[in-house]
PDB file of C-alpha atoms in Angstrom:
ATOM      1  CA  MET X  12      12.146   1.457  52.067  1.00 41.00           C
ATOM      2  CA  THR X  13      10.684  -1.933  53.105  1.00 41.00           C
ATOM      3  CA  GLN X  14      13.165  -4.732  53.655  1.00 42.00           C
ATOM      4  CA  ILE X  15      12.636  -8.522  53.540  1.00 38.00           C
ATOM      5  CA  ARG X  16      14.842 -11.500  54.447  1.00 40.00           C
ATOM      6  CA  ARG X  17      15.998 -13.816  51.670  1.00 38.00           C
ATOM      7  CA  GLU X  18      18.668 -16.499  52.218  1.00 38.00           C
ATOM      8  CA  ASP X  19      19.627 -14.747  55.453  1.00 38.00           C
ATOM      9  CA  LYS X  20      20.386 -11.518  53.604  1.00 38.00           C
ATOM     10  CA  LEU X  21      18.523  -8.248  53.685  1.00 34.00           C
ATOM     11  CA  ILE X  22      17.502  -7.232  50.179  1.00 33.00           C
ATOM     12  CA  LYS X  23      15.572  -4.160  49.211  1.00 40.00           C
ATOM     13  CA  THR X  24      12.262  -4.987  47.527  1.00 38.00           C
ATOM     14  CA  ASP X  25      13.055  -3.083  44.330  1.00 42.00           C
ATOM     15  CA  GLN X  26      16.287  -5.074  43.993  1.00 42.00           C
ATOM     16  CA  LEU X  27      14.365  -8.328  44.493  1.00 39.00           C
ATOM     17  CA  ASN X  28      11.896  -7.368  41.779  1.00 46.00           C
ATOM     18  CA  LYS X  29      14.766  -6.853  39.325  1.00 45.00           C
ATOM     19  CA  GLN X  30      16.288 -10.189  40.257  1.00 45.00           C
ATOM     20  CA  ASP X  31      12.965 -12.025  39.899  1.00 47.00           C
ATOM     21  CA  PHE X  32      12.337 -10.392  36.528  1.00 43.00           C
ATOM     22  CA  ALA X  33      15.761 -11.443  35.299  1.00 46.00           C
ATOM     23  CA  MET X  34      15.041 -15.075  36.233  1.00 45.00           C
ATOM     24  CA  ARG X  35      11.733 -15.318  34.345  1.00 59.00           C
ATOM     25  CA  PRO X  36      12.197 -17.597  31.330  1.00 67.00           C
ATOM     26  CA  LEU X  37      11.440 -16.271  27.845  1.00 75.00           C
ATOM     27  CA  ARG X  38      10.337 -18.990  25.440  1.00 79.00           C
ATOM     28  CA  LEU X  39      10.748 -18.314  21.731  1.00 77.00           C
ATOM     29  CA  ASP X  40       7.734 -20.458  20.869  1.00 82.00           C
ATOM     30  CA  ASN X  41       5.590 -18.065  22.909  1.00 86.00           C
ATOM     31  CA  LEU X  42       6.717 -15.246  20.622  1.00 87.00           C
ATOM     32  CA  GLU X  43       5.476 -17.243  17.643  1.00 85.00           C
ATOM     33  CA  ILE X  44       2.186 -17.920  19.427  1.00 90.00           C
ATOM     34  CA  PHE X  45       1.808 -14.185  20.117  1.00 89.00           C
ATOM     35  CA  GLU X  46       2.260 -13.488  16.394  1.00 87.00           C
ATOM     36  CA  ASP X  47      -0.370 -16.146  15.583  1.00 86.00           C
ATOM     37  CA  VAL X  48      -2.911 -14.658  18.010  1.00 89.00           C
ATOM     38  CA  VAL X  49      -2.598 -11.189  16.487  1.00 88.00           C
ATOM     39  CA  ARG X  50      -2.650 -12.497  12.910  1.00 83.00           C
ATOM     40  CA  CYS X  51      -5.668 -14.743  13.554  1.00 84.00           C
ATOM     41  CA  GLY X  52      -7.515 -12.097  15.559  1.00 84.00           C
ATOM     42  CA  GLY X  53      -8.035 -14.122  18.714  1.00 87.00           C
ATOM     43  CA  PHE X  54      -7.066 -17.006  20.967  1.00 88.00           C
ATOM     44  CA  ARG X  55      -9.610 -19.458  19.579  1.00 87.00           C
ATOM     45  CA  ALA X  56      -8.594 -19.039  15.930  1.00 86.00           C
ATOM     46  CA  ALA X  57      -4.905 -19.334  16.853  1.00 86.00           C
ATOM     47  CA  ALA X  58      -5.663 -22.452  18.903  1.00 86.00           C
ATOM     48  CA  LEU X  59      -7.527 -24.068  15.997  1.00 84.00           C
ATOM     49  CA  GLY X  60      -4.638 -23.361  13.663  1.00 80.00           C
ATOM     50  CA  ARG X  61      -2.188 -24.985  16.080  1.00 83.00           C
ATOM     51  CA  GLY X  62      -4.435 -27.858  17.109  1.00 83.00           C
ATOM     52  CA  VAL X  63      -4.361 -26.952  20.807  1.00 86.00           C
ATOM     53  CA  SER X  64      -6.838 -25.549  23.321  1.00 88.00           C
ATOM     54  CA  SER X  65      -7.595 -21.862  23.787  1.00 87.00           C
ATOM     55  CA  SER X  66      -6.495 -22.141  27.397  1.00 88.00           C
ATOM     56  CA  ALA X  67      -3.070 -23.385  26.284  1.00 88.00           C
ATOM     57  CA  ILE X  68      -2.720 -20.345  24.015  1.00 90.00           C
ATOM     58  CA  SER X  69      -3.822 -18.072  26.858  1.00 88.00           C
ATOM     59  CA  GLN X  70      -1.246 -19.601  29.192  1.00 89.00           C
ATOM     60  CA  SER X  71       1.495 -19.102  26.618  1.00 90.00           C
ATOM     61  CA  ILE X  72       0.610 -15.433  26.171  1.00 91.00           C
ATOM     62  CA  GLY X  73       0.405 -14.984  29.933  1.00 89.00           C
ATOM     63  CA  GLY X  74       3.846 -16.527  30.296  1.00 88.00           C
ATOM     64  CA  LEU X  75       5.259 -14.229  27.628  1.00 90.00           C
ATOM     65  CA  GLU X  76       3.775 -11.113  29.229  1.00 89.00           C
ATOM     66  CA  GLU X  77       5.105 -12.191  32.624  1.00 88.00           C
ATOM     67  CA  ALA X  78       8.577 -12.815  31.186  1.00 87.00           C
ATOM     68  CA  LEU X  79       8.644  -9.409  29.507  1.00 89.00           C
ATOM     69  CA  GLY X  80       6.990  -7.617  32.389  1.00 88.00           C
ATOM     70  CA  ILE X  81       4.505  -5.770  30.153  1.00 89.00           C
ATOM     71  CA  ARG X  82       1.049  -6.336  28.733  1.00 91.00           C
ATOM     72  CA  LEU X  83       1.054  -7.173  25.027  1.00 92.00           C
ATOM     73  CA  LEU X  84      -2.636  -7.759  24.351  1.00 92.00           C
ATOM     74  CA  ASN X  85      -5.825  -5.992  25.341  1.00 90.00           C
ATOM     75  CA  ARG X  86      -8.479  -8.632  25.887  1.00 84.00           C
ATOM     76  CA  THR X  87     -12.249  -8.234  25.907  1.00 80.00           C
ATOM     77  CA  THR X  88     -14.995 -10.834  25.729  1.00 72.00           C
ATOM     78  CA  ARG X  89     -15.273 -10.242  21.983  1.00 75.00           C
ATOM     79  CA  SER X  90     -11.859  -9.220  20.721  1.00 78.00           C
ATOM     80  CA  VAL X  91      -8.118  -9.289  21.227  1.00 86.00           C
ATOM     81  CA  ALA X  92      -5.905  -6.413  20.067  1.00 88.00           C
ATOM     82  CA  PRO X  93      -2.230  -5.616  20.608  1.00 89.00           C
ATOM     83  CA  THR X  94      -1.278  -2.870  23.030  1.00 92.00           C
ATOM     84  CA  GLU X  95       1.215  -0.193  21.992  1.00 91.00           C
ATOM     85  CA  ALA X  96       3.972  -2.427  23.345  1.00 90.00           C
ATOM     86  CA  GLY X  97       2.490  -5.396  21.498  1.00 88.00           C
ATOM     87  CA  GLU X  98       2.408  -3.505  18.192  1.00 89.00           C
ATOM     88  CA  GLN X  99       6.022  -2.417  18.663  1.00 89.00           C
ATOM     89  CA  LEU X 100       7.093  -5.993  19.375  1.00 89.00           C
ATOM     90  CA  LEU X 101       5.112  -7.319  16.420  1.00 85.00           C
ATOM     91  CA  ARG X 102       6.781  -4.923  13.968  1.00 85.00           C
ATOM     92  CA  ARG X 103      10.176  -6.367  14.862  1.00 84.00           C
ATOM     93  CA  LEU X 104       8.981  -9.877  15.522  1.00 82.00           C
ATOM     94  CA  GLY X 105       7.620 -10.789  12.079  1.00 77.00           C
ATOM     95  CA  PRO X 106      10.898 -10.365  10.157  1.00 80.00           C
ATOM     96  CA  ALA X 107      12.903 -11.915  13.006  1.00 80.00           C
ATOM     97  CA  LEU X 108      10.735 -15.047  13.180  1.00 80.00           C
ATOM     98  CA  HIS X 109      10.876 -15.346   9.418  1.00 76.00           C
ATOM     99  CA  ASP X 110      14.680 -15.295   9.565  1.00 78.00           C
ATOM    100  CA  ILE X 111      14.651 -17.994  12.248  1.00 77.00           C
ATOM    101  CA  ARG X 112      12.300 -20.192  10.210  1.00 74.00           C
ATOM    102  CA  THR X 113      14.441 -19.673   7.124  1.00 74.00           C
ATOM    103  CA  ALA X 114      17.628 -20.553   8.992  1.00 74.00           C
ATOM    104  CA  ILE X 115      16.064 -23.793  10.194  1.00 73.00           C
ATOM    105  CA  ASP X 116      14.522 -24.536   6.825  1.00 68.00           C
ATOM    106  CA  ASP X 117      17.872 -24.052   5.092  1.00 68.00           C
ATOM    107  CA  LEU X 118      18.911 -27.337   6.665  1.00 68.00           C
ATOM    108  CA  ASN X 119      16.621 -28.880   4.046  1.00 61.00           C
ATOM    109  CA  GLN X 120      19.455 -28.406   1.571  1.00 60.00           C
ATOM    110  CA  LEU X 121      21.167 -31.304   3.332  1.00 54.00           C
ATOM    111  CA  ARG X 122      18.152 -33.504   2.592  1.00 60.00           C
ATOM    112  CA  GLU X 123      16.974 -34.985  -0.696  1.00 60.00           C
ATOM    113  CA  ARG X 124      13.784 -32.936  -0.806  1.00 74.00           C
ATOM    114  CA  PRO X 125      12.892 -29.462   0.541  1.00 84.00           C
ATOM    115  CA  SER X 126      10.427 -29.304   3.397  1.00 85.00           C
ATOM    116  CA  GLY X 127       8.726 -26.631   5.461  1.00 85.00           C
ATOM    117  CA  THR X 128       5.921 -24.177   4.799  1.00 90.00           C
ATOM    118  CA  VAL X 129       5.424 -21.561   2.088  1.00 94.00           C
ATOM    119  CA  ARG X 130       2.921 -18.840   3.052  1.00 94.00           C
ATOM    120  CA  ILE X 131       1.439 -16.731   0.239  1.00 96.00           C
ATOM    121  CA  ASN X 132      -0.998 -13.820   0.384  1.00 94.00           C
ATOM    122  CA  ALA X 133      -3.162 -13.442  -2.735  1.00 94.00           C
ATOM    123  CA  PRO X 134      -6.458 -11.904  -3.890  1.00 90.00           C
ATOM    124  CA  GLY X 135      -9.304 -14.382  -4.261  1.00 90.00           C
ATOM    125  CA  PRO X 136      -9.353 -14.541  -8.090  1.00 90.00           C
ATOM    126  CA  ALA X 137      -5.606 -15.174  -8.285  1.00 92.00           C
ATOM    127  CA  ALA X 138      -5.818 -17.845  -5.590  1.00 93.00           C
ATOM    128  CA  ASP X 139      -8.843 -19.531  -7.167  1.00 91.00           C
ATOM    129  CA  HIS X 140      -7.720 -19.788 -10.765  1.00 91.00           C
ATOM    130  CA  VAL X 141      -3.929 -19.575 -10.831  1.00 93.00           C
ATOM    131  CA  LEU X 142      -2.241 -20.090  -7.484  1.00 94.00           C
ATOM    132  CA  CYS X 143      -4.259 -23.026  -6.137  1.00 94.00           C
ATOM    133  CA  PRO X 144      -3.899 -25.217  -9.253  1.00 94.00           C
ATOM    134  CA  LEU X 145      -0.150 -24.524  -9.250  1.00 95.00           C
ATOM    135  CA  ALA X 146       0.110 -25.286  -5.535  1.00 95.00           C
ATOM    136  CA  PHE X 147      -1.758 -28.593  -5.908  1.00 95.00           C
ATOM    137  CA  GLU X 148       0.671 -29.837  -8.565  1.00 95.00           C
ATOM    138  CA  PHE X 149       3.706 -28.489  -6.712  1.00 96.00           C
ATOM    139  CA  MET X 150       2.709 -30.317  -3.514  1.00 96.00           C
ATOM    140  CA  GLU X 151       2.563 -33.599  -5.433  1.00 95.00           C
ATOM    141  CA  MET X 152       6.135 -32.978  -6.581  1.00 94.00           C
ATOM    142  CA  TYR X 153       7.316 -31.962  -3.079  1.00 93.00           C
ATOM    143  CA  PRO X 154       5.353 -33.988  -0.510  1.00 93.00           C
ATOM    144  CA  ASP X 155       7.357 -32.565   2.406  1.00 90.00           C
ATOM    145  CA  VAL X 156       6.381 -28.955   1.637  1.00 93.00           C
ATOM    146  CA  ASN X 157       3.269 -27.360   3.126  1.00 93.00           C
ATOM    147  CA  ILE X 158       1.489 -24.504   1.349  1.00 96.00           C
ATOM    148  CA  GLU X 159      -0.661 -21.904   3.121  1.00 95.00           C
ATOM    149  CA  ILE X 160      -2.601 -19.518   0.872  1.00 95.00           C
ATOM    150  CA  VAL X 161      -4.430 -16.601   2.485  1.00 93.00           C
ATOM    151  CA  SER X 162      -6.999 -14.892   0.233  1.00 89.00           C
ATOM    152  CA  ASP X 163      -6.870 -11.163   0.857  1.00 84.00           C
ATOM    153  CA  ALA X 164      -7.295  -8.286  -1.585  1.00 79.00           C
ATOM    154  CA  ALA X 165      -5.907  -5.674   0.828  1.00 80.00           C
ATOM    155  CA  ILE X 166      -2.412  -4.277   0.272  1.00 80.00           C
ATOM    156  CA  ILE X 167      -0.264  -5.490   3.162  1.00 84.00           C
ATOM    157  CA  ASP X 168       3.379  -5.687   4.188  1.00 85.00           C
ATOM    158  CA  ILE X 169       4.053  -9.347   3.464  1.00 88.00           C
ATOM    159  CA  VAL X 170       7.308  -9.343   5.431  1.00 83.00           C
ATOM    160  CA  GLN X 171       5.705  -7.890   8.548  1.00 79.00           C
ATOM    161  CA  GLN X 172       2.768 -10.276   8.270  1.00 84.00           C
ATOM    162  CA  GLY X 173       5.040 -13.305   7.979  1.00 83.00           C
ATOM    163  CA  PHE X 174       4.388 -14.245   4.339  1.00 91.00           C
ATOM    164  CA  ASP X 175       7.022 -15.621   1.985  1.00 92.00           C
ATOM    165  CA  ALA X 176       5.358 -14.077  -1.054  1.00 94.00           C
ATOM    166  CA  GLY X 177       2.322 -12.185  -2.258  1.00 93.00           C
ATOM    167  CA  VAL X 178       0.303 -11.971  -5.456  1.00 93.00           C
ATOM    168  CA  ARG X 179      -0.964  -8.725  -6.941  1.00 89.00           C
ATOM    169  CA  PHE X 180      -2.458  -7.480 -10.179  1.00 81.00           C
ATOM    170  CA  GLY X 181       0.161  -6.049 -12.521  1.00 70.00           C
ATOM    171  CA  ASN X 182       3.790  -5.407 -11.659  1.00 62.00           C
ATOM    172  CA  GLN X 183       3.507  -2.086  -9.801  1.00 62.00           C
ATOM    173  CA  LEU X 184       5.232  -3.199  -6.624  1.00 66.00           C
ATOM    174  CA  ALA X 185       7.658  -1.778  -4.097  1.00 63.00           C
ATOM    175  CA  GLN X 186      11.240  -1.411  -5.326  1.00 67.00           C
ATOM    176  CA  ASP X 187      12.591  -3.861  -2.774  1.00 78.00           C
ATOM    177  CA  MET X 188      10.448  -6.667  -4.194  1.00 87.00           C
ATOM    178  CA  ILE X 189      11.172  -9.140  -6.982  1.00 89.00           C
ATOM    179  CA  ALA X 190       8.169  -9.822  -9.231  1.00 89.00           C
ATOM    180  CA  MET X 191       7.549 -12.625 -11.704  1.00 90.00           C
ATOM    181  CA  PRO X 192       4.498 -13.250 -13.939  1.00 90.00           C
ATOM    182  CA  LEU X 193       1.988 -15.712 -12.560  1.00 91.00           C
ATOM    183  CA  GLY X 194      -0.255 -16.820 -15.384  1.00 86.00           C
ATOM    184  CA  PRO X 195      -1.279 -15.343 -18.737  1.00 86.00           C
ATOM    185  CA  ALA X 196      -2.672 -11.880 -19.444  1.00 86.00           C
ATOM    186  CA  LEU X 197      -6.131 -11.309 -17.989  1.00 89.00           C
ATOM    187  CA  GLN X 198      -9.464 -10.217 -19.403  1.00 92.00           C
ATOM    188  CA  TYR X 199     -12.742  -9.230 -17.817  1.00 94.00           C
ATOM    189  CA  ALA X 200     -16.095 -10.421 -19.109  1.00 96.00           C
ATOM    190  CA  ILE X 201     -19.377  -8.537 -18.768  1.00 98.00           C
ATOM    191  CA  VAL X 202     -22.174 -11.025 -18.100  1.00 98.00           C
ATOM    192  CA  ALA X 203     -25.840 -11.150 -17.151  1.00 98.00           C
ATOM    193  CA  SER X 204     -28.439 -13.887 -16.846  1.00 98.00           C
ATOM    194  CA  PRO X 205     -30.966 -14.466 -19.666  1.00 98.00           C
ATOM    195  CA  ASP X 206     -33.737 -13.515 -17.231  1.00 97.00           C
ATOM    196  CA  TYR X 207     -32.159 -10.134 -16.483  1.00 98.00           C
ATOM    197  CA  LEU X 208     -31.704  -9.366 -20.183  1.00 98.00           C
ATOM    198  CA  ARG X 209     -35.318 -10.263 -20.934  1.00 97.00           C
ATOM    199  CA  ARG X 210     -36.420  -7.763 -18.311  1.00 96.00           C
ATOM    200  CA  ARG X 211     -33.971  -4.945 -18.952  1.00 96.00           C
ATOM    201  CA  GLY X 212     -32.672  -5.331 -22.474  1.00 96.00           C
ATOM    202  CA  ARG X 213     -29.123  -5.717 -23.756  1.00 96.00           C
ATOM    203  CA  PRO X 214     -26.551  -2.858 -23.634  1.00 97.00           C
ATOM    204  CA  ALA X 215     -24.958  -2.026 -26.978  1.00 96.00           C
ATOM    205  CA  SER X 216     -22.013  -0.002 -25.651  1.00 96.00           C
ATOM    206  CA  PRO X 217     -20.173   0.552 -22.352  1.00 97.00           C
ATOM    207  CA  HIS X 218     -22.052   3.827 -21.850  1.00 96.00           C
ATOM    208  CA  ASP X 219     -25.371   1.927 -21.974  1.00 97.00           C
ATOM    209  CA  LEU X 220     -24.317   0.152 -18.775  1.00 97.00           C
ATOM    210  CA  LEU X 221     -24.980   3.374 -16.861  1.00 96.00           C
ATOM    211  CA  GLN X 222     -28.704   2.748 -17.469  1.00 96.00           C
ATOM    212  CA  HIS X 223     -28.545  -0.758 -16.013  1.00 97.00           C
ATOM    213  CA  ASP X 224     -28.337  -2.390 -12.596  1.00 97.00           C
ATOM    214  CA  CYS X 225     -24.651  -3.263 -12.352  1.00 98.00           C
ATOM    215  CA  ILE X 226     -23.215  -5.377  -9.567  1.00 98.00           C
ATOM    216  CA  ARG X 227     -20.604  -3.144  -8.009  1.00 97.00           C
ATOM    217  CA  ARG X 228     -17.400  -4.139  -6.190  1.00 95.00           C
ATOM    218  CA  ARG X 229     -15.951  -2.355  -3.168  1.00 93.00           C
ATOM    219  CA  PHE X 230     -12.289  -2.990  -2.465  1.00 87.00           C
ATOM    220  CA  PRO X 231     -10.958  -3.526   1.101  1.00 82.00           C
ATOM    221  CA  GLY X 232      -9.617   0.043   1.157  1.00 80.00           C
ATOM    222  CA  GLY X 233     -13.125   1.388   0.529  1.00 87.00           C
ATOM    223  CA  THR X 234     -12.805   2.461  -3.113  1.00 90.00           C
ATOM    224  CA  MET X 235     -15.276   1.304  -5.758  1.00 93.00           C
ATOM    225  CA  ALA X 236     -14.096  -0.671  -8.780  1.00 93.00           C
ATOM    226  CA  THR X 237     -14.330   1.004 -12.180  1.00 95.00           C
ATOM    227  CA  TRP X 238     -14.942  -0.905 -15.413  1.00 97.00           C
ATOM    228  CA  LYS X 239     -12.497  -0.384 -18.306  1.00 95.00           C
ATOM    229  CA  PHE X 240     -13.102  -1.118 -21.982  1.00 96.00           C
ATOM    230  CA  GLU X 241     -11.162  -0.823 -25.233  1.00 95.00           C
ATOM    231  CA  LYS X 242     -12.131  -1.130 -28.904  1.00 94.00           C
ATOM    232  CA  ASP X 243     -10.299   0.026 -32.041  1.00 91.00           C
ATOM    233  CA  GLY X 244      -8.022   2.253 -29.989  1.00 88.00           C
ATOM    234  CA  GLU X 245     -10.889   3.861 -28.077  1.00 93.00           C
ATOM    235  CA  GLU X 246     -10.747   3.458 -24.298  1.00 94.00           C
ATOM    236  CA  VAL X 247     -13.743   3.892 -22.023  1.00 96.00           C
ATOM    237  CA  GLU X 248     -13.858   3.788 -18.235  1.00 96.00           C
ATOM    238  CA  ILE X 249     -17.117   3.918 -16.288  1.00 96.00           C
ATOM    239  CA  THR X 250     -18.114   3.872 -12.654  1.00 95.00           C
ATOM    240  CA  PRO X 251     -21.096   1.507 -12.681  1.00 95.00           C
ATOM    241  CA  ASN X 252     -24.428   2.226 -11.029  1.00 95.00           C
ATOM    242  CA  GLY X 253     -26.361  -0.431  -9.163  1.00 96.00           C
ATOM    243  CA  ARG X 254     -28.309  -1.352  -6.076  1.00 96.00           C
ATOM    244  CA  LEU X 255     -26.049  -4.227  -5.077  1.00 98.00           C
ATOM    245  CA  THR X 256     -22.472  -3.750  -3.851  1.00 97.00           C
ATOM    246  CA  LEU X 257     -20.325  -6.781  -2.988  1.00 97.00           C
ATOM    247  CA  SER X 258     -16.740  -7.534  -2.035  1.00 92.00           C
ATOM    248  CA  SER X 259     -15.845 -10.805  -3.770  1.00 91.00           C
ATOM    249  CA  ALA X 260     -15.950 -12.322  -7.223  1.00 92.00           C
ATOM    250  CA  HIS X 261     -17.789 -15.405  -5.957  1.00 93.00           C
ATOM    251  CA  GLN X 262     -20.590 -13.217  -4.630  1.00 95.00           C
ATOM    252  CA  GLU X 263     -20.771 -11.242  -7.877  1.00 97.00           C
ATOM    253  CA  ARG X 264     -21.085 -14.437  -9.905  1.00 97.00           C
ATOM    254  CA  GLN X 265     -23.877 -15.669  -7.650  1.00 97.00           C
ATOM    255  CA  ALA X 266     -25.687 -12.363  -8.043  1.00 98.00           C
ATOM    256  CA  ALA X 267     -25.393 -12.486 -11.826  1.00 98.00           C
ATOM    257  CA  LEU X 268     -26.731 -16.048 -11.918  1.00 98.00           C
ATOM    258  CA  ALA X 269     -29.664 -14.943  -9.757  1.00 97.00           C
ATOM    259  CA  GLY X 270     -30.528 -12.187 -12.236  1.00 97.00           C
ATOM    260  CA  SER X 271     -29.668  -9.361  -9.832  1.00 97.00           C
ATOM    261  CA  GLY X 272     -27.704  -7.359 -12.390  1.00 98.00           C
ATOM    262  CA  ILE X 273     -24.783  -7.185 -14.801  1.00 98.00           C
ATOM    263  CA  ALA X 274     -21.454  -8.447 -13.461  1.00 98.00           C
ATOM    264  CA  HIS X 275     -17.854  -7.575 -14.316  1.00 97.00           C
ATOM    265  CA  LEU X 276     -15.759 -10.694 -13.692  1.00 96.00           C
ATOM    266  CA  PHE X 277     -12.562 -12.327 -14.861  1.00 93.00           C
ATOM    267  CA  ASP X 278     -13.111 -14.765 -17.737  1.00 93.00           C
ATOM    268  CA  ASP X 279     -12.079 -17.669 -15.528  1.00 90.00           C
ATOM    269  CA  TYR X 280     -15.091 -17.182 -13.268  1.00 92.00           C
ATOM    270  CA  VAL X 281     -17.739 -17.170 -15.989  1.00 95.00           C
ATOM    271  CA  ARG X 282     -16.387 -19.319 -18.827  1.00 94.00           C
ATOM    272  CA  ASP X 283     -18.399 -22.396 -17.851  1.00 96.00           C
ATOM    273  CA  ASP X 284     -21.521 -20.327 -17.148  1.00 97.00           C
ATOM    274  CA  ILE X 285     -21.348 -18.800 -20.633  1.00 97.00           C
ATOM    275  CA  GLU X 286     -20.804 -22.171 -22.301  1.00 96.00           C
ATOM    276  CA  GLN X 287     -23.751 -23.680 -20.400  1.00 97.00           C
ATOM    277  CA  GLY X 288     -26.023 -20.711 -21.128  1.00 97.00           C
ATOM    278  CA  ARG X 289     -26.448 -19.747 -17.484  1.00 97.00           C
ATOM    279  CA  THR X 290     -25.117 -16.285 -18.285  1.00 98.00           C
ATOM    280  CA  ILE X 291     -24.654 -14.363 -21.523  1.00 98.00           C
ATOM    281  CA  GLU X 292     -21.530 -12.379 -22.336  1.00 98.00           C
ATOM    282  CA  LEU X 293     -22.068  -8.743 -23.278  1.00 98.00           C
ATOM    283  CA  LEU X 294     -19.853  -6.238 -25.108  1.00 97.00           C
ATOM    284  CA  GLY X 295     -17.382  -8.936 -26.159  1.00 94.00           C
ATOM    285  CA  GLY X 296     -15.828  -6.593 -28.724  1.00 94.00           C
ATOM    286  CA  TRP X 297     -14.872  -4.135 -25.996  1.00 96.00           C
ATOM    287  CA  LYS X 298     -12.597  -6.449 -24.003  1.00 92.00           C
ATOM    288  CA  LYS X 299      -9.442  -4.820 -22.672  1.00 89.00           C
ATOM    289  CA  LYS X 300      -6.354  -6.965 -22.145  1.00 84.00           C
ATOM    290  CA  LEU X 301      -4.781  -6.488 -18.760  1.00 86.00           C
ATOM    291  CA  PRO X 302      -1.460  -7.451 -17.163  1.00 84.00           C
ATOM    292  CA  SER X 303      -1.138 -10.858 -15.591  1.00 89.00           C
ATOM    293  CA  TRP X 304      -1.015 -11.597 -11.907  1.00 92.00           C
ATOM    294  CA  TYR X 305       2.479 -11.247 -10.447  1.00 92.00           C
ATOM    295  CA  LEU X 306       4.071 -13.236  -7.655  1.00 94.00           C
ATOM    296  CA  TYR X 307       6.357 -11.013  -5.606  1.00 93.00           C
ATOM    297  CA  TYR X 308       8.782 -11.614  -2.753  1.00 91.00           C
ATOM    298  CA  PRO X 309      11.460  -9.650  -0.848  1.00 87.00           C
ATOM    299  CA  SER X 310      14.710  -9.067  -2.718  1.00 78.00           C
ATOM    300  CA  ARG X 311      16.745  -8.567   0.430  1.00 66.00           C
ATOM    301  CA  ARG X 312      15.684 -11.688   2.250  1.00 66.00           C
ATOM    302  CA  HIS X 313      17.131 -15.139   1.849  1.00 71.00           C
ATOM    303  CA  ALA X 314      14.340 -17.454   0.684  1.00 78.00           C
ATOM    304  CA  SER X 315      13.803 -20.795   2.396  1.00 81.00           C
ATOM    305  CA  ALA X 316      14.551 -24.046   0.581  1.00 84.00           C
ATOM    306  CA  ALA X 317      10.812 -24.679   0.153  1.00 89.00           C
ATOM    307  CA  MET X 318      10.280 -21.187  -1.274  1.00 91.00           C
ATOM    308  CA  ARG X 319      13.225 -21.545  -3.648  1.00 89.00           C
ATOM    309  CA  ALA X 320      11.756 -24.803  -4.939  1.00 92.00           C
ATOM    310  CA  PHE X 321       8.379 -23.123  -5.456  1.00 95.00           C
ATOM    311  CA  LEU X 322       9.954 -20.195  -7.340  1.00 94.00           C
ATOM    312  CA  GLU X 323      11.859 -22.586  -9.582  1.00 93.00           C
ATOM    313  CA  TYR X 324       8.636 -24.451 -10.272  1.00 95.00           C
ATOM    314  CA  ILE X 325       6.874 -21.186 -11.255  1.00 94.00           C
ATOM    315  CA  ARG X 326       9.737 -20.196 -13.581  1.00 92.00           C
ATOM    316  CA  HIS X 327       9.273 -23.381 -15.593  1.00 90.00           C
ATOM    317  CA  GLN X 328       5.592 -22.737 -16.283  1.00 91.00           C
ATOM    318  CA  HIS X 329       4.564 -21.791 -19.819  1.00 78.00           C
ATOM    319  CA  TRP X 330       1.726 -19.271 -19.866  1.00 75.00           C
TER     320      TRP X 330
END
């Protein structure tokens, strides 16, 4: 085995490697940066979120990989993805970093007002019409609290992804989650532009929609949305036909306004359009009441002071 001289002592090279590895510093902020890079999908997006340069993010990740002695990210010119080791670290890292942030944030109890950041994952419609208005008012009441809302309709593990809470439709959630109503019961409206109705006629029943161009919605998991109706105890569910398939309520509203077909949207999205005559509501007697949005959060995790303040604020709302 090769030998080298260090401080006048002969040390085997494999022993030196172990000693050098043990002396490499491991910075906790680099772990948080690693989580940001994976969550944001790249160095540039993580850098923008932190207000630093991409090269600074790259150096931090390089320092972390050197300290751990293993590659955490596979890098190409177009993408960044965690290695097997990176994925394993990330699974443990998210909850651990959340606990650290919560421990630090708990010091806010010694101050007059809570501070810190509340991160919430929510589908676009819930964020647009319920969560954002609540957050705006809450932030006026608590100027030291930051709110980050990520619009995402996909079902995710909010703990693993570093969120304090999530919003979903209805209260069918995992048993280890606490859920609370977020807003009143919901209703969908079926709408089309006057121009479309002049060209294609007006459906008289839900089944008539099968003869129309409907604007379809594909969920992140790949399934197609069905349309549900109810009248005098009769329930009808259809899978709409149509040439246009979209993935967001904003896009569906735009398509309806352009006369591209009949849209199936929450009342909140189309109320003004109906009142202004830009779209016409169809099958109003067939509206089916649905559960409200629900805010949910882990039951086994101690909430930060900022999150506790936000939950208390939600509890005092009158829907």
